[in-house]
Amino acid sequence: MPPRTCPCGLPAPYRDCCGRFHRGEAAPATAEQLMRSRFSAFGVGDEAYLLRTWHPSARPPRLDLDRRVRWVRLEVLESTGGSVVHTEGTVRFRAHYLERGKPGEMEEHSRFVRLDGRWVYAGALNG
């Protein structure tokens, strides 16, 4: 059963926020929306959405999400470009998780590009 509140951190129900992207009813309009929807996909275990929104040049052949990791909170730290008028953008974020009940976090500066009019994850930036 999907969560009631969206895992991405915005104050909206999952079904109306990232759930609509996961179901294919809409596409994220900005790089940050895509990044948030990908975080939510990790949270709900939607491997197909993660693969679908990964740039083909960097996409792994498959994903095996670790079910012992529960993604619990997202902080967007910074974003550049990535609006409805851009073709590239970056989002730096901190993702909080629980692994076997122990809290952890990871930080990434991600790059996003438009491919055929849709935002896709192009990988992590160095530094």
mmCIF file with all atom_site columns, C-alpha atoms in Angstrom:
data_model
loop_
_atom_site.group_PDB
_atom_site.id
_atom_site.type_symbol
_atom_site.label_atom_id
_atom_site.label_alt_id
_atom_site.label_comp_id
_atom_site.label_asym_id
_atom_site.label_entity_id
_atom_site.label_seq_id
_atom_site.pdbx_PDB_ins_code
_atom_site.Cartn_x
_atom_site.Cartn_y
_atom_site.Cartn_z
_atom_site.occupancy
_atom_site.B_iso_or_equiv
_atom_site.pdbx_formal_charge
_atom_site.auth_seq_id
_atom_site.auth_comp_id
_atom_site.auth_asym_id
_atom_site.auth_atom_id
_atom_site.pdbx_PDB_model_num
ATOM 1   C CA . MET A 1 1   ? 0.000  0.000  0.000   1.00 0.00 ? 1   MET A CA 1
ATOM 2   C CA . PRO A 1 2   ? 1.450  3.393  -0.985  1.00 0.00 ? 2   PRO A CA 1
ATOM 3   C CA . PRO A 1 3   ? 2.159  5.917  1.752   1.00 0.00 ? 3   PRO A CA 1
ATOM 4   C CA . ARG A 1 4   ? -0.472 8.530  2.576   1.00 0.00 ? 4   ARG A CA 1
ATOM 5   C CA . THR A 1 5   ? 1.993  11.476 2.697   1.00 0.00 ? 5   THR A CA 1
ATOM 6   C CA . CYS A 1 6   ? 4.484  11.817 -0.128  1.00 0.00 ? 6   CYS A CA 1
ATOM 7   C CA . PRO A 1 7   ? 8.018  10.638 0.786   1.00 0.00 ? 7   PRO A CA 1
ATOM 8   C CA . CYS A 1 8   ? 9.540  13.533 -1.205  1.00 0.00 ? 8   CYS A CA 1
ATOM 9   C CA . GLY A 1 9   ? 8.844  15.952 1.657   1.00 0.00 ? 9   GLY A CA 1
ATOM 10  C CA . LEU A 1 10  ? 6.324  18.220 -0.044  1.00 0.00 ? 10  LEU A CA 1
ATOM 11  C CA . PRO A 1 11  ? 3.088  18.703 1.916   1.00 0.00 ? 11  PRO A CA 1
ATOM 12  C CA . ALA A 1 12  ? 0.860  16.669 -0.413  1.00 0.00 ? 12  ALA A CA 1
ATOM 13  C CA . PRO A 1 13  ? -0.624 13.185 -0.526  1.00 0.00 ? 13  PRO A CA 1
ATOM 14  C CA . TYR A 1 14  ? 1.577  10.674 -2.350  1.00 0.00 ? 14  TYR A CA 1
ATOM 15  C CA . ARG A 1 15  ? -1.120 9.884  -4.940  1.00 0.00 ? 15  ARG A CA 1
ATOM 16  C CA . ASP A 1 16  ? -1.359 13.573 -5.959  1.00 0.00 ? 16  ASP A CA 1
ATOM 17  C CA . CYS A 1 17  ? 2.352  14.376 -5.695  1.00 0.00 ? 17  CYS A CA 1
ATOM 18  C CA . CYS A 1 18  ? 4.930  11.830 -6.884  1.00 0.00 ? 18  CYS A CA 1
ATOM 19  C CA . GLY A 1 19  ? 2.405  9.021  -7.284  1.00 0.00 ? 19  GLY A CA 1
ATOM 20  C CA . ARG A 1 20  ? 1.070  10.608 -10.478 1.00 0.00 ? 20  ARG A CA 1
ATOM 21  C CA . PHE A 1 21  ? 4.573  10.530 -11.964 1.00 0.00 ? 21  PHE A CA 1
ATOM 22  C CA . HIS A 1 22  ? 5.119  6.921  -10.894 1.00 0.00 ? 22  HIS A CA 1
ATOM 23  C CA . ARG A 1 23  ? 1.792  5.929  -12.506 1.00 0.00 ? 23  ARG A CA 1
ATOM 24  C CA . GLY A 1 24  ? 2.752  7.725  -15.740 1.00 0.00 ? 24  GLY A CA 1
ATOM 25  C CA . GLU A 1 25  ? -0.149 10.200 -15.519 1.00 0.00 ? 25  GLU A CA 1
ATOM 26  C CA . ALA A 1 26  ? 2.192  13.206 -15.640 1.00 0.00 ? 26  ALA A CA 1
ATOM 27  C CA . ALA A 1 27  ? 5.878  13.997 -16.127 1.00 0.00 ? 27  ALA A CA 1
ATOM 28  C CA . PRO A 1 28  ? 7.995  16.113 -13.776 1.00 0.00 ? 28  PRO A CA 1
ATOM 29  C CA . ALA A 1 29  ? 8.239  19.684 -15.094 1.00 0.00 ? 29  ALA A CA 1
ATOM 30  C CA . THR A 1 30  ? 11.556 20.476 -13.403 1.00 0.00 ? 30  THR A CA 1
ATOM 31  C CA . ALA A 1 31  ? 14.776 18.703 -12.480 1.00 0.00 ? 31  ALA A CA 1
ATOM 32  C CA . GLU A 1 32  ? 13.924 19.101 -8.784  1.00 0.00 ? 32  GLU A CA 1
ATOM 33  C CA . GLN A 1 33  ? 10.512 17.482 -9.297  1.00 0.00 ? 33  GLN A CA 1
ATOM 34  C CA . LEU A 1 34  ? 12.213 14.560 -11.011 1.00 0.00 ? 34  LEU A CA 1
ATOM 35  C CA . MET A 1 35  ? 14.750 14.245 -8.205  1.00 0.00 ? 35  MET A CA 1
ATOM 36  C CA . ARG A 1 36  ? 11.977 14.304 -5.593  1.00 0.00 ? 36  ARG A CA 1
ATOM 37  C CA . SER A 1 37  ? 9.961  11.718 -7.532  1.00 0.00 ? 37  SER A CA 1
ATOM 38  C CA . ARG A 1 38  ? 13.020 9.476  -7.767  1.00 0.00 ? 38  ARG A CA 1
ATOM 39  C CA . PHE A 1 39  ? 13.550 9.740  -4.000  1.00 0.00 ? 39  PHE A CA 1
ATOM 40  C CA . SER A 1 40  ? 9.902  8.764  -3.546  1.00 0.00 ? 40  SER A CA 1
ATOM 41  C CA . ALA A 1 41  ? 10.393 5.862  -5.954  1.00 0.00 ? 41  ALA A CA 1
ATOM 42  C CA . PHE A 1 42  ? 13.216 4.600  -3.729  1.00 0.00 ? 42  PHE A CA 1
ATOM 43  C CA . GLY A 1 43  ? 10.859 5.051  -0.784  1.00 0.00 ? 43  GLY A CA 1
ATOM 44  C CA . VAL A 1 44  ? 8.034  3.002  -2.310  1.00 0.00 ? 44  VAL A CA 1
ATOM 45  C CA . GLY A 1 45  ? 10.307 0.499  -4.112  1.00 0.00 ? 45  GLY A CA 1
ATOM 46  C CA . ASP A 1 46  ? 9.358  1.514  -7.671  1.00 0.00 ? 46  ASP A CA 1
ATOM 47  C CA . GLU A 1 47  ? 12.389 0.139  -9.531  1.00 0.00 ? 47  GLU A CA 1
ATOM 48  C CA . ALA A 1 48  ? 10.678 0.467  -12.942 1.00 0.00 ? 48  ALA A CA 1
ATOM 49  C CA . TYR A 1 49  ? 10.237 4.236  -12.484 1.00 0.00 ? 49  TYR A CA 1
ATOM 50  C CA . LEU A 1 50  ? 13.851 4.648  -11.408 1.00 0.00 ? 50  LEU A CA 1
ATOM 51  C CA . LEU A 1 51  ? 15.076 2.827  -14.508 1.00 0.00 ? 51  LEU A CA 1
ATOM 52  C CA . ARG A 1 52  ? 12.651 4.725  -16.775 1.00 0.00 ? 52  ARG A CA 1
ATOM 53  C CA . THR A 1 53  ? 13.932 8.091  -15.520 1.00 0.00 ? 53  THR A CA 1
ATOM 54  C CA . TRP A 1 54  ? 17.650 7.244  -15.790 1.00 0.00 ? 54  TRP A CA 1
ATOM 55  C CA . HIS A 1 55  ? 19.587 8.523  -18.806 1.00 0.00 ? 55  HIS A CA 1
ATOM 56  C CA . PRO A 1 56  ? 20.242 5.549  -21.125 1.00 0.00 ? 56  PRO A CA 1
ATOM 57  C CA . SER A 1 57  ? 24.014 6.205  -21.153 1.00 0.00 ? 57  SER A CA 1
ATOM 58  C CA . ALA A 1 58  ? 24.238 5.748  -17.363 1.00 0.00 ? 58  ALA A CA 1
ATOM 59  C CA . ARG A 1 59  ? 21.292 3.403  -16.671 1.00 0.00 ? 59  ARG A CA 1
ATOM 60  C CA . PRO A 1 60  ? 22.164 0.096  -15.026 1.00 0.00 ? 60  PRO A CA 1
ATOM 61  C CA . PRO A 1 61  ? 20.665 -2.990 -16.662 1.00 0.00 ? 61  PRO A CA 1
ATOM 62  C CA . ARG A 1 62  ? 18.610 -3.662 -13.526 1.00 0.00 ? 62  ARG A CA 1
ATOM 63  C CA . LEU A 1 63  ? 18.102 -2.529 -9.953  1.00 0.00 ? 63  LEU A CA 1
ATOM 64  C CA . ASP A 1 64  ? 17.857 -4.571 -6.808  1.00 0.00 ? 64  ASP A CA 1
ATOM 65  C CA . LEU A 1 65  ? 16.743 -2.207 -4.075  1.00 0.00 ? 65  LEU A CA 1
ATOM 66  C CA . ASP A 1 66  ? 17.775 -3.222 -0.579  1.00 0.00 ? 66  ASP A CA 1
ATOM 67  C CA . ARG A 1 67  ? 14.525 -3.819 1.284   1.00 0.00 ? 67  ARG A CA 1
ATOM 68  C CA . ARG A 1 68  ? 16.365 -3.354 4.629   1.00 0.00 ? 68  ARG A CA 1
ATOM 69  C CA . VAL A 1 69  ? 16.834 0.328  3.797   1.00 0.00 ? 69  VAL A CA 1
ATOM 70  C CA . ARG A 1 70  ? 13.864 2.624  4.365   1.00 0.00 ? 70  ARG A CA 1
ATOM 71  C CA . TRP A 1 71  ? 14.177 6.128  2.886   1.00 0.00 ? 71  TRP A CA 1
ATOM 72  C CA . VAL A 1 72  ? 12.543 8.479  5.372   1.00 0.00 ? 72  VAL A CA 1
ATOM 73  C CA . ARG A 1 73  ? 13.352 12.130 4.638   1.00 0.00 ? 73  ARG A CA 1
ATOM 74  C CA . LEU A 1 74  ? 14.716 14.344 1.901   1.00 0.00 ? 74  LEU A CA 1
ATOM 75  C CA . GLU A 1 75  ? 16.430 17.729 2.133   1.00 0.00 ? 75  GLU A CA 1
ATOM 76  C CA . VAL A 1 76  ? 16.978 19.722 -1.051  1.00 0.00 ? 76  VAL A CA 1
ATOM 77  C CA . LEU A 1 77  ? 20.117 21.758 -0.387  1.00 0.00 ? 77  LEU A CA 1
ATOM 78  C CA . GLU A 1 78  ? 20.618 23.588 -3.686  1.00 0.00 ? 78  GLU A CA 1
ATOM 79  C CA . SER A 1 79  ? 19.511 23.532 -7.292  1.00 0.00 ? 79  SER A CA 1
ATOM 80  C CA . THR A 1 80  ? 20.720 25.227 -10.469 1.00 0.00 ? 80  THR A CA 1
ATOM 81  C CA . GLY A 1 81  ? 18.907 25.430 -13.788 1.00 0.00 ? 81  GLY A CA 1
ATOM 82  C CA . GLY A 1 82  ? 16.436 22.629 -14.237 1.00 0.00 ? 82  GLY A CA 1
ATOM 83  C CA . SER A 1 83  ? 13.350 24.803 -14.701 1.00 0.00 ? 83  SER A CA 1
ATOM 84  C CA . VAL A 1 84  ? 10.710 24.463 -17.383 1.00 0.00 ? 84  VAL A CA 1
ATOM 85  C CA . VAL A 1 85  ? 12.865 26.593 -19.735 1.00 0.00 ? 85  VAL A CA 1
ATOM 86  C CA . HIS A 1 86  ? 16.199 24.779 -19.151 1.00 0.00 ? 86  HIS A CA 1
ATOM 87  C CA . THR A 1 87  ? 17.646 21.669 -20.765 1.00 0.00 ? 87  THR A CA 1
ATOM 88  C CA . GLU A 1 88  ? 20.037 20.878 -17.898 1.00 0.00 ? 88  GLU A CA 1
ATOM 89  C CA . GLY A 1 89  ? 19.988 21.253 -14.154 1.00 0.00 ? 89  GLY A CA 1
ATOM 90  C CA . THR A 1 90  ? 21.573 20.106 -10.934 1.00 0.00 ? 90  THR A CA 1
ATOM 91  C CA . VAL A 1 91  ? 20.162 19.325 -7.526  1.00 0.00 ? 91  VAL A CA 1
ATOM 92  C CA . ARG A 1 92  ? 22.214 18.805 -4.391  1.00 0.00 ? 92  ARG A CA 1
ATOM 93  C CA . PHE A 1 93  ? 20.338 16.904 -1.732  1.00 0.00 ? 93  PHE A CA 1
ATOM 94  C CA . ARG A 1 94  ? 20.658 14.939 1.479   1.00 0.00 ? 94  ARG A CA 1
ATOM 95  C CA . ALA A 1 95  ? 18.623 11.745 1.798   1.00 0.00 ? 95  ALA A CA 1
ATOM 96  C CA . HIS A 1 96  ? 17.954 10.257 5.221   1.00 0.00 ? 96  HIS A CA 1
ATOM 97  C CA . TYR A 1 97  ? 17.316 6.560  5.709   1.00 0.00 ? 97  TYR A CA 1
ATOM 98  C CA . LEU A 1 98  ? 17.013 3.813  8.264   1.00 0.00 ? 98  LEU A CA 1
ATOM 99  C CA . GLU A 1 99  ? 18.984 0.616  7.721   1.00 0.00 ? 99  GLU A CA 1
ATOM 100 C CA . ARG A 1 100 ? 17.986 -2.138 10.096  1.00 0.00 ? 100 ARG A CA 1
ATOM 101 C CA . GLY A 1 101 ? 16.686 0.568  12.422  1.00 0.00 ? 101 GLY A CA 1
ATOM 102 C CA . LYS A 1 102 ? 19.893 2.635  12.386  1.00 0.00 ? 102 LYS A CA 1
ATOM 103 C CA . PRO A 1 103 ? 19.728 6.152  10.914  1.00 0.00 ? 103 PRO A CA 1
ATOM 104 C CA . GLY A 1 104 ? 21.988 7.185  8.071   1.00 0.00 ? 104 GLY A CA 1
ATOM 105 C CA . GLU A 1 105 ? 22.223 9.773  5.361   1.00 0.00 ? 105 GLU A CA 1
ATOM 106 C CA . MET A 1 106 ? 23.771 10.231 1.958   1.00 0.00 ? 106 MET A CA 1
ATOM 107 C CA . GLU A 1 107 ? 24.409 13.419 0.068   1.00 0.00 ? 107 GLU A CA 1
ATOM 108 C CA . GLU A 1 108 ? 24.626 13.760 -3.692  1.00 0.00 ? 108 GLU A CA 1
ATOM 109 C CA . HIS A 1 109 ? 24.938 16.507 -6.264  1.00 0.00 ? 109 HIS A CA 1
ATOM 110 C CA . SER A 1 110 ? 22.948 15.123 -9.192  1.00 0.00 ? 110 SER A CA 1
ATOM 111 C CA . ARG A 1 111 ? 22.850 16.176 -12.823 1.00 0.00 ? 111 ARG A CA 1
ATOM 112 C CA . PHE A 1 112 ? 19.636 16.103 -14.853 1.00 0.00 ? 112 PHE A CA 1
ATOM 113 C CA . VAL A 1 113 ? 19.067 16.670 -18.572 1.00 0.00 ? 113 VAL A CA 1
ATOM 114 C CA . ARG A 1 114 ? 16.078 16.767 -20.876 1.00 0.00 ? 114 ARG A CA 1
ATOM 115 C CA . LEU A 1 115 ? 15.839 13.816 -23.226 1.00 0.00 ? 115 LEU A CA 1
ATOM 116 C CA . ASP A 1 116 ? 13.030 13.830 -25.772 1.00 0.00 ? 116 ASP A CA 1
ATOM 117 C CA . GLY A 1 117 ? 11.368 16.620 -23.774 1.00 0.00 ? 117 GLY A CA 1
ATOM 118 C CA . ARG A 1 118 ? 11.454 14.787 -20.411 1.00 0.00 ? 118 ARG A CA 1
ATOM 119 C CA . TRP A 1 119 ? 13.809 15.185 -17.471 1.00 0.00 ? 119 TRP A CA 1
ATOM 120 C CA . VAL A 1 120 ? 16.109 12.232 -16.777 1.00 0.00 ? 120 VAL A CA 1
ATOM 121 C CA . TYR A 1 121 ? 18.771 11.554 -14.159 1.00 0.00 ? 121 TYR A CA 1
ATOM 122 C CA . ALA A 1 122 ? 22.208 11.800 -15.792 1.00 0.00 ? 122 ALA A CA 1
ATOM 123 C CA . GLY A 1 123 ? 24.332 10.838 -12.777 1.00 0.00 ? 123 GLY A CA 1
ATOM 124 C CA . ALA A 1 124 ? 26.170 12.256 -9.809  1.00 0.00 ? 124 ALA A CA 1
ATOM 125 C CA . LEU A 1 125 ? 28.621 15.142 -10.165 1.00 0.00 ? 125 LEU A CA 1
ATOM 126 C CA . ASN A 1 126 ? 32.060 14.862 -8.621  1.00 0.00 ? 126 ASN A CA 1
ATOM 127 C CA . GLY A 1 127 ? 32.881 17.137 -5.724  1.00 0.00 ? 127 GLY A CA 1
#
